[in-house]
Every structure is written in structure tokens, then in C-alpha cells.
Short mmCIF file of C-alpha atoms in Angstrom, two decimals:
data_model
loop_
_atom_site.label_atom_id
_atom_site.label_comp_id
_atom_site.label_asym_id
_atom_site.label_seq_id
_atom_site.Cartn_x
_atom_site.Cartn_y
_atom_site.Cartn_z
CA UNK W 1 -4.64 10.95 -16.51
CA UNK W 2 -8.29 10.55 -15.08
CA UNK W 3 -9.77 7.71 -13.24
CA UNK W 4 -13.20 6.57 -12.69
CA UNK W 5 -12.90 7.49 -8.78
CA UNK W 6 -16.59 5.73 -8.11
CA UNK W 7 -15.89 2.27 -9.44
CA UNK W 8 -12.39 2.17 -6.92
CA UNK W 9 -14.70 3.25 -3.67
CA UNK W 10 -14.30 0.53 -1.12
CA UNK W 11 -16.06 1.81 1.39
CA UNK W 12 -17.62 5.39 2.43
CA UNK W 13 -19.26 7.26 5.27
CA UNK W 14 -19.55 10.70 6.78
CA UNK W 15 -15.57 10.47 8.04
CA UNK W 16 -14.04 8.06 5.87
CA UNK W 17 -13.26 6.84 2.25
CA UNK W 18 -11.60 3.71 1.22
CA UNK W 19 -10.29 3.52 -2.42
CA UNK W 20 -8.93 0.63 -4.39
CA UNK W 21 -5.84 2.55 -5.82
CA UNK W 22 -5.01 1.43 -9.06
CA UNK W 23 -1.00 1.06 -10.39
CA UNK W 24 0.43 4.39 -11.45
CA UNK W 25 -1.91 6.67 -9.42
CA UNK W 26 -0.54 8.80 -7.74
CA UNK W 27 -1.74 9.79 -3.69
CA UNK W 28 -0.66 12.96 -3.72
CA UNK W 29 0.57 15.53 -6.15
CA UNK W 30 4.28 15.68 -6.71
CA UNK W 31 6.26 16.69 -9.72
CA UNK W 32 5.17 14.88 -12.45
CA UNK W 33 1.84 17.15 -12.73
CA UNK W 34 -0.03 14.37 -12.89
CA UNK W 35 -3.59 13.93 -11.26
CA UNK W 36 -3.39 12.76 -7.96
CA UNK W 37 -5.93 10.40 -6.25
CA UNK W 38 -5.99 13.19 -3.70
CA UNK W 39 -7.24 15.73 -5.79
CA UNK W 40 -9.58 13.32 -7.52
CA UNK W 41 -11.58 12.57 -4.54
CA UNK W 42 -12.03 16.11 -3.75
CA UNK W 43 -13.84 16.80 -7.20
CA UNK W 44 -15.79 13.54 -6.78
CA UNK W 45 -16.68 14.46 -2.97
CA UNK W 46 -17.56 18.16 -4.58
CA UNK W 47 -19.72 16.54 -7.32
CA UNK W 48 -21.19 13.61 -5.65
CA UNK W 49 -22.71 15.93 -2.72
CA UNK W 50 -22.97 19.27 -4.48
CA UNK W 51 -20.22 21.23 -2.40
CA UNK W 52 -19.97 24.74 -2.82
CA UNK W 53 -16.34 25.01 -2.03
CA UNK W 54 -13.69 22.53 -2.30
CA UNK W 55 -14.52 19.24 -0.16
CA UNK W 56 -12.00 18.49 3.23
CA UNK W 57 -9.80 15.47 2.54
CA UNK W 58 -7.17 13.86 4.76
CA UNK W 59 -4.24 11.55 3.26
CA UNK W 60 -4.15 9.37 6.53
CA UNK W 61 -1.18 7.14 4.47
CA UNK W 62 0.06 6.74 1.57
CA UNK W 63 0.95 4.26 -1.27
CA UNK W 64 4.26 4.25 -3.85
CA UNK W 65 2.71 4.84 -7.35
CA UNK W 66 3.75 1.77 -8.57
CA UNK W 67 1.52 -0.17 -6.03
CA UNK W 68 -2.04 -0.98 -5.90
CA UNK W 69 -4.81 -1.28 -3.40
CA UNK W 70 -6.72 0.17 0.00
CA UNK W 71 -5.91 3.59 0.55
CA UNK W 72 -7.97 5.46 3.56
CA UNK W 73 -8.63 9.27 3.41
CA UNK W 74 -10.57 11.11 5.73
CA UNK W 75 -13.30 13.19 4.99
CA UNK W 76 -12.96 15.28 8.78
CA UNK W 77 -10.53 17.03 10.52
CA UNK W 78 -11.85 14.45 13.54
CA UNK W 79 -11.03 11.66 11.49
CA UNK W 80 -8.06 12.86 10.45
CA UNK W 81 -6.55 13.05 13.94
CA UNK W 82 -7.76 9.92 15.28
CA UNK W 83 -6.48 8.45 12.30
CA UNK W 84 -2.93 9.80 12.66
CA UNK W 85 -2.89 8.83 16.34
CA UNK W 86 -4.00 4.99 15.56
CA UNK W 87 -1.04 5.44 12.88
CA UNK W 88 1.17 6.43 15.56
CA UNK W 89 -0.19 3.08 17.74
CA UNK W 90 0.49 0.86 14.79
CA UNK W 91 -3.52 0.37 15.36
CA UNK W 92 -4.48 0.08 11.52
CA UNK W 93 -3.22 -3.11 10.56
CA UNK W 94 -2.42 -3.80 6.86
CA UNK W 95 -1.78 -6.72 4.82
CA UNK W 96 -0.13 -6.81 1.21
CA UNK W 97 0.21 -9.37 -1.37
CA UNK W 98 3.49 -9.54 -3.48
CA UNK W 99 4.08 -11.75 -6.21
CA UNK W 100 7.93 -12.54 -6.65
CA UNK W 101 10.16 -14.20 -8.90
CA UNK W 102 11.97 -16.81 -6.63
CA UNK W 103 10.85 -18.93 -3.58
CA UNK W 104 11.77 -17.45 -0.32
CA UNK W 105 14.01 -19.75 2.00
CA UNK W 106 11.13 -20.64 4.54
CA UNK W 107 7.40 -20.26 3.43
CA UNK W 108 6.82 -18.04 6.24
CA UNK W 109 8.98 -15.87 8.55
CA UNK W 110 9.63 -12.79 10.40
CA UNK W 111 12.06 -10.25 9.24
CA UNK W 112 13.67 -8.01 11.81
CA UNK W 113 16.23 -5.46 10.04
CA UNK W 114 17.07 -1.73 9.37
CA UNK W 115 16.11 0.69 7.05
CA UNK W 116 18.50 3.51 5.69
CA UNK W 117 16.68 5.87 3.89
CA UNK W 118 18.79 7.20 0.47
CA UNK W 119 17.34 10.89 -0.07
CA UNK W 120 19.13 11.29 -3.53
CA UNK W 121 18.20 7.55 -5.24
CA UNK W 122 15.01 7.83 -3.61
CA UNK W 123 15.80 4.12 -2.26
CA UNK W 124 16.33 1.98 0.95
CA UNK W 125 18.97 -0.08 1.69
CA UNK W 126 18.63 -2.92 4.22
CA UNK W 127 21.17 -3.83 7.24
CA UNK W 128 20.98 -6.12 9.78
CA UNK W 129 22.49 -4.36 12.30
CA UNK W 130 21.17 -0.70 13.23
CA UNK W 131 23.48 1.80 11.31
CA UNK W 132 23.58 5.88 11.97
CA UNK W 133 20.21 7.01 10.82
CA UNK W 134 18.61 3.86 10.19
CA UNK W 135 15.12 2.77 11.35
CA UNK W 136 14.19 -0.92 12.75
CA UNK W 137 11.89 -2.24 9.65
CA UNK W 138 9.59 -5.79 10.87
CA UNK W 139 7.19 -7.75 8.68
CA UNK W 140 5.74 -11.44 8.78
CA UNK W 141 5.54 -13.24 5.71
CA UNK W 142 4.21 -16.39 4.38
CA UNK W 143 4.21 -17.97 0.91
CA UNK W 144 0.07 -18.20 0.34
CA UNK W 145 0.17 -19.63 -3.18
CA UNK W 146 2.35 -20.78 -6.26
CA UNK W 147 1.86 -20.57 -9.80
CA UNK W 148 4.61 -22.50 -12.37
CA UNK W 149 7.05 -19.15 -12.53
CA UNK W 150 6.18 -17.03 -9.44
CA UNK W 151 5.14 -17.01 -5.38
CA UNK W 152 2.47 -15.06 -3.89
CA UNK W 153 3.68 -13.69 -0.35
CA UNK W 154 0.96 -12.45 1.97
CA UNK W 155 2.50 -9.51 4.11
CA UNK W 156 1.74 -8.47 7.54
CA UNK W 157 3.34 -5.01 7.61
CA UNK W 158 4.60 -4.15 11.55
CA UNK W 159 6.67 -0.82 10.65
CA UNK W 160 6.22 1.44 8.60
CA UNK W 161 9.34 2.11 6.30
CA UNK W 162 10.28 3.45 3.21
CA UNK W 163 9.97 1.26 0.32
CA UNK W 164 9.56 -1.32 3.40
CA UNK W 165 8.24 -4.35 1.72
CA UNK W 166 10.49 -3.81 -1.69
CA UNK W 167 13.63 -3.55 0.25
CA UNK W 168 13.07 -6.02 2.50
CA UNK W 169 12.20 -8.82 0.14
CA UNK W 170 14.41 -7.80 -2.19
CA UNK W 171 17.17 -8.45 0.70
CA UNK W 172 15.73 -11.90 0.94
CA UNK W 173 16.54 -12.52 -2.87
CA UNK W 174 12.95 -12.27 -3.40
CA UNK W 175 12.51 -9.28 -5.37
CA UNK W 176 8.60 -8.08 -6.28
CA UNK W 177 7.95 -8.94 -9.80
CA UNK W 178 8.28 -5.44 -12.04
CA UNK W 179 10.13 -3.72 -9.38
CA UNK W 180 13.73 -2.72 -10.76
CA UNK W 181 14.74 -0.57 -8.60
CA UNK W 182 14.83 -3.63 -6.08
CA UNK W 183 16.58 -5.77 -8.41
CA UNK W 184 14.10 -7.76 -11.01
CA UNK W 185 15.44 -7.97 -13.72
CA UNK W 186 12.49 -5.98 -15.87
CA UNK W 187 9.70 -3.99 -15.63
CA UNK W 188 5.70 -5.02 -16.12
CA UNK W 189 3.94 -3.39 -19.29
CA UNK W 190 2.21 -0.75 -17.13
CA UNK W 191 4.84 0.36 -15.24
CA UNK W 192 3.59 -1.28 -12.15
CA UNK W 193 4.96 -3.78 -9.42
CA UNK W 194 3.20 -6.83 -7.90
CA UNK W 195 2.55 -5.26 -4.70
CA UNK W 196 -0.80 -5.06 -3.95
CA UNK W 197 -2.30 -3.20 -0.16
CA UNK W 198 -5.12 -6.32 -0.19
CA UNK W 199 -6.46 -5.82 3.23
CA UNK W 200 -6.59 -2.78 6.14
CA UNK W 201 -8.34 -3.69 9.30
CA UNK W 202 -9.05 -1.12 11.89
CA UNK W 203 -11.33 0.65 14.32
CA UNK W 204 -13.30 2.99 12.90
CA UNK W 205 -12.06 6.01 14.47
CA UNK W 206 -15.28 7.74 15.09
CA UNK W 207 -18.24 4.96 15.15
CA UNK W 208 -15.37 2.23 17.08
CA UNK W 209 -17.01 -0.15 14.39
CA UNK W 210 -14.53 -2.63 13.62
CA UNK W 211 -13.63 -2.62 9.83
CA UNK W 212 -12.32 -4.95 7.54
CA UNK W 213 -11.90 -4.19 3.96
CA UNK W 214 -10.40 -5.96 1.37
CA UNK W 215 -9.30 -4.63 -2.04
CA UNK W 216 -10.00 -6.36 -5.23
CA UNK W 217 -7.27 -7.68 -7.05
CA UNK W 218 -6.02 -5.48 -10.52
CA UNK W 219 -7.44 -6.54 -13.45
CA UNK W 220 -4.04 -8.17 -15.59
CA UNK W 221 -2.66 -11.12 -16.30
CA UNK W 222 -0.37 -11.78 -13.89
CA UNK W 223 -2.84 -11.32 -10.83
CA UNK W 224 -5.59 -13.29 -12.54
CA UNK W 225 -3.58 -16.40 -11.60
CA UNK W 226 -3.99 -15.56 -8.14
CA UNK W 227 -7.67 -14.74 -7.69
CA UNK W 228 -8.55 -17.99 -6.28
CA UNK W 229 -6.78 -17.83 -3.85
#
């Protein structure tokens, strides 16, 4: 599977590149054998500028193949670092949208809880009191928009987790339409979920600009009824 890496650029300079990451890409090789959106930005880095040998790239995070939107990569070792470090601070702040099936109990909240991390389902279960190996998981939500069937939930992520946002609102009886390993009840034509990294706002780690970038919705049905918003 190839992608048109040029038309997903959100942003690029000489330490950084910001791609819109489209549903069923994956960020990294794995398994599968399938082409990764870090290998693709090497060969477009390597084309683009004429490298003779294969172009530096840092994965400063990472996305679950299923979900779209910003990814940032860094294109030096200097980037890199500082990136991982503001990582560390919780200094790159990212928002998500989710589109789910049922209305949450309060249009906007906090929730507090812990993550247990199942190696073998590849899965996280949710408990609201710490448990032996668990990690504390926080987000802030707020119901953003409605359509006749489903809620749009704009996510301000505070941790971290594995499969953070899925578990969590799954937990709240909100499961992300598509995702059914969280418990809706079937998945979207592309394989996808309605989880979508919409905004990552930051310091630029080596300019100290302060960035703001905000990824285009994906081009089906189901977000088209939210692009007003």
C-alpha cells in the first residue's frame, strides 16, 4: 500500500514534519509487511531533496493504525531529543475528535482512571482504582457537536496510555464508532475508527516558535457531517 506522502504534509522545516495520517497507515513497520508512514517519509525526504543515503527520521509518537490525523517526526537527532523530553513534560499538547454512538452522561468532563495494559489481546482495560501494574490514564472531554445518530467528542489528551481514548470512552458507554475491539457493535467499511488526532500544539523545539497545527478531517461520509464544525 502506497500513499501520496506530499498531499498529507502539514507542516515542514529543517527539524520537523507534520503529516495528516490517513486510517490504516501504519507509523511504523510491524508484522503485517505493510508500508509504514515511517519508511514513506524517508523515500519522500530522499527524493524531495536528492539524498544520497537514506534521510534521518525520528517517530517522536505514534498513532494506532486505525486512527487518523497529526503525526510529528523529526528530521534531526536535535529534534528528536528535545522532542522526547517535551514528551516526557507532557509539553506537546494534543487534541482528538471521536465520533461515538451514544451521548455521554455530561457534555463535558474529566476522566481520572487506570490503565492495565493486556500484552496478549493487545487491549486495555479500565479501573477506577489503581490495580498492580496499572497506569493513572486522564482526559477532558466535551460533546462539540451532534448529528441525528452520533456525538462528536473533542479530546484533550493529559496521559498518554495505551489505547487511552478507546478504553476510556468505551468505559463511559461511549464507544468510538468502528472500534470493536472497544465494544461497537461493527466495524466502518475501511477498517477505520472515528478517532481522529485534529490538533497538536507545541513549542517548536528548536526555533521556540509556538505551533499550532490542525489536521484536516478524512475524506468519508461519516466525518463530512462534522466539517462545519
Amino acid at each position: 500500500m502506497s500513499f501520496d506522502i506530499a498531499s498529507q504534509v502539514l507542516f515542514e522545516d529543517n527539524h520537523l514534519i507534520i503529516i495528516n495520517k490517513r486510517p490504516a497507515q501504519l507509523v511504523q513497520p510491524d508484522n503485517s509487511g505493510d508500508d509504514s508512514l515511517e519508511e514513506e517519509i524517508k523515500l519522500f525526504l530522499k527524493q524531495k531533496y536528492n539524498k544520497p543515503g537514506e534521510a534521518f527520521l525520528g517517530v517522536a509518537h505514534r498513532l494506532d493504525r486505525p486512527v487518523s490525523g497529526a503525526v510529528v517526526f523529526a528530521k534531526t537527532s536535535k529534534a528528536l531529543i528535545r522532542l522526547n523530553e517535551m514528551l516526557k513534560r507532557h509539553e506537546l499538547q494534543k487534541t482528538y475528535w471521536a465520533v461515538v454512538k451514544t451521548k455521554p452522561p455530561q457534555d463535558e468532563g474529566l476522566l481520572s482512571q487506570y490503565i492495565l495494559r493486556n500484552q496478549k489481546q493487545n487491549k486495555s482495560l479500565v479501573y477506577n482504582m489503581p490495580v498492580k501494574g496499572s497506569l493513572l490514564a486522564e482526559l477532558k472531554y466535551r460533546l462539540i457537536a451532534c448529528s441525528d445518530r452520533y456525538y462528536l467528542l473533542e479530546i484533550d489528551l493529559m496521559t498518554g496510555r495505551h489505547h487511552q481514548i478507546r478504553a476510556q470512552l468505551a468505559a463511559m458507554d461511549c464507544p468510538i464508532k468502528g472500534d470493536v475491539k472497544y465494544g461497537f457493535a461493527r466495524t466502518n467499511p475501511d477498517g477505520s475508527i472515528c478517532l481522529h488526532a485534529r490538533k497538536v500544539e507545541f513549542v517548536h523545539p528548536v526555533s521556540k516558535e509556538k505551533m499550532s497545527i490542525v489536521a484536516p478531517l478524512p475524506d468519508t461520509d461519516i466525518w463530512k457531517i462534522f466539517r462545519a464544525v
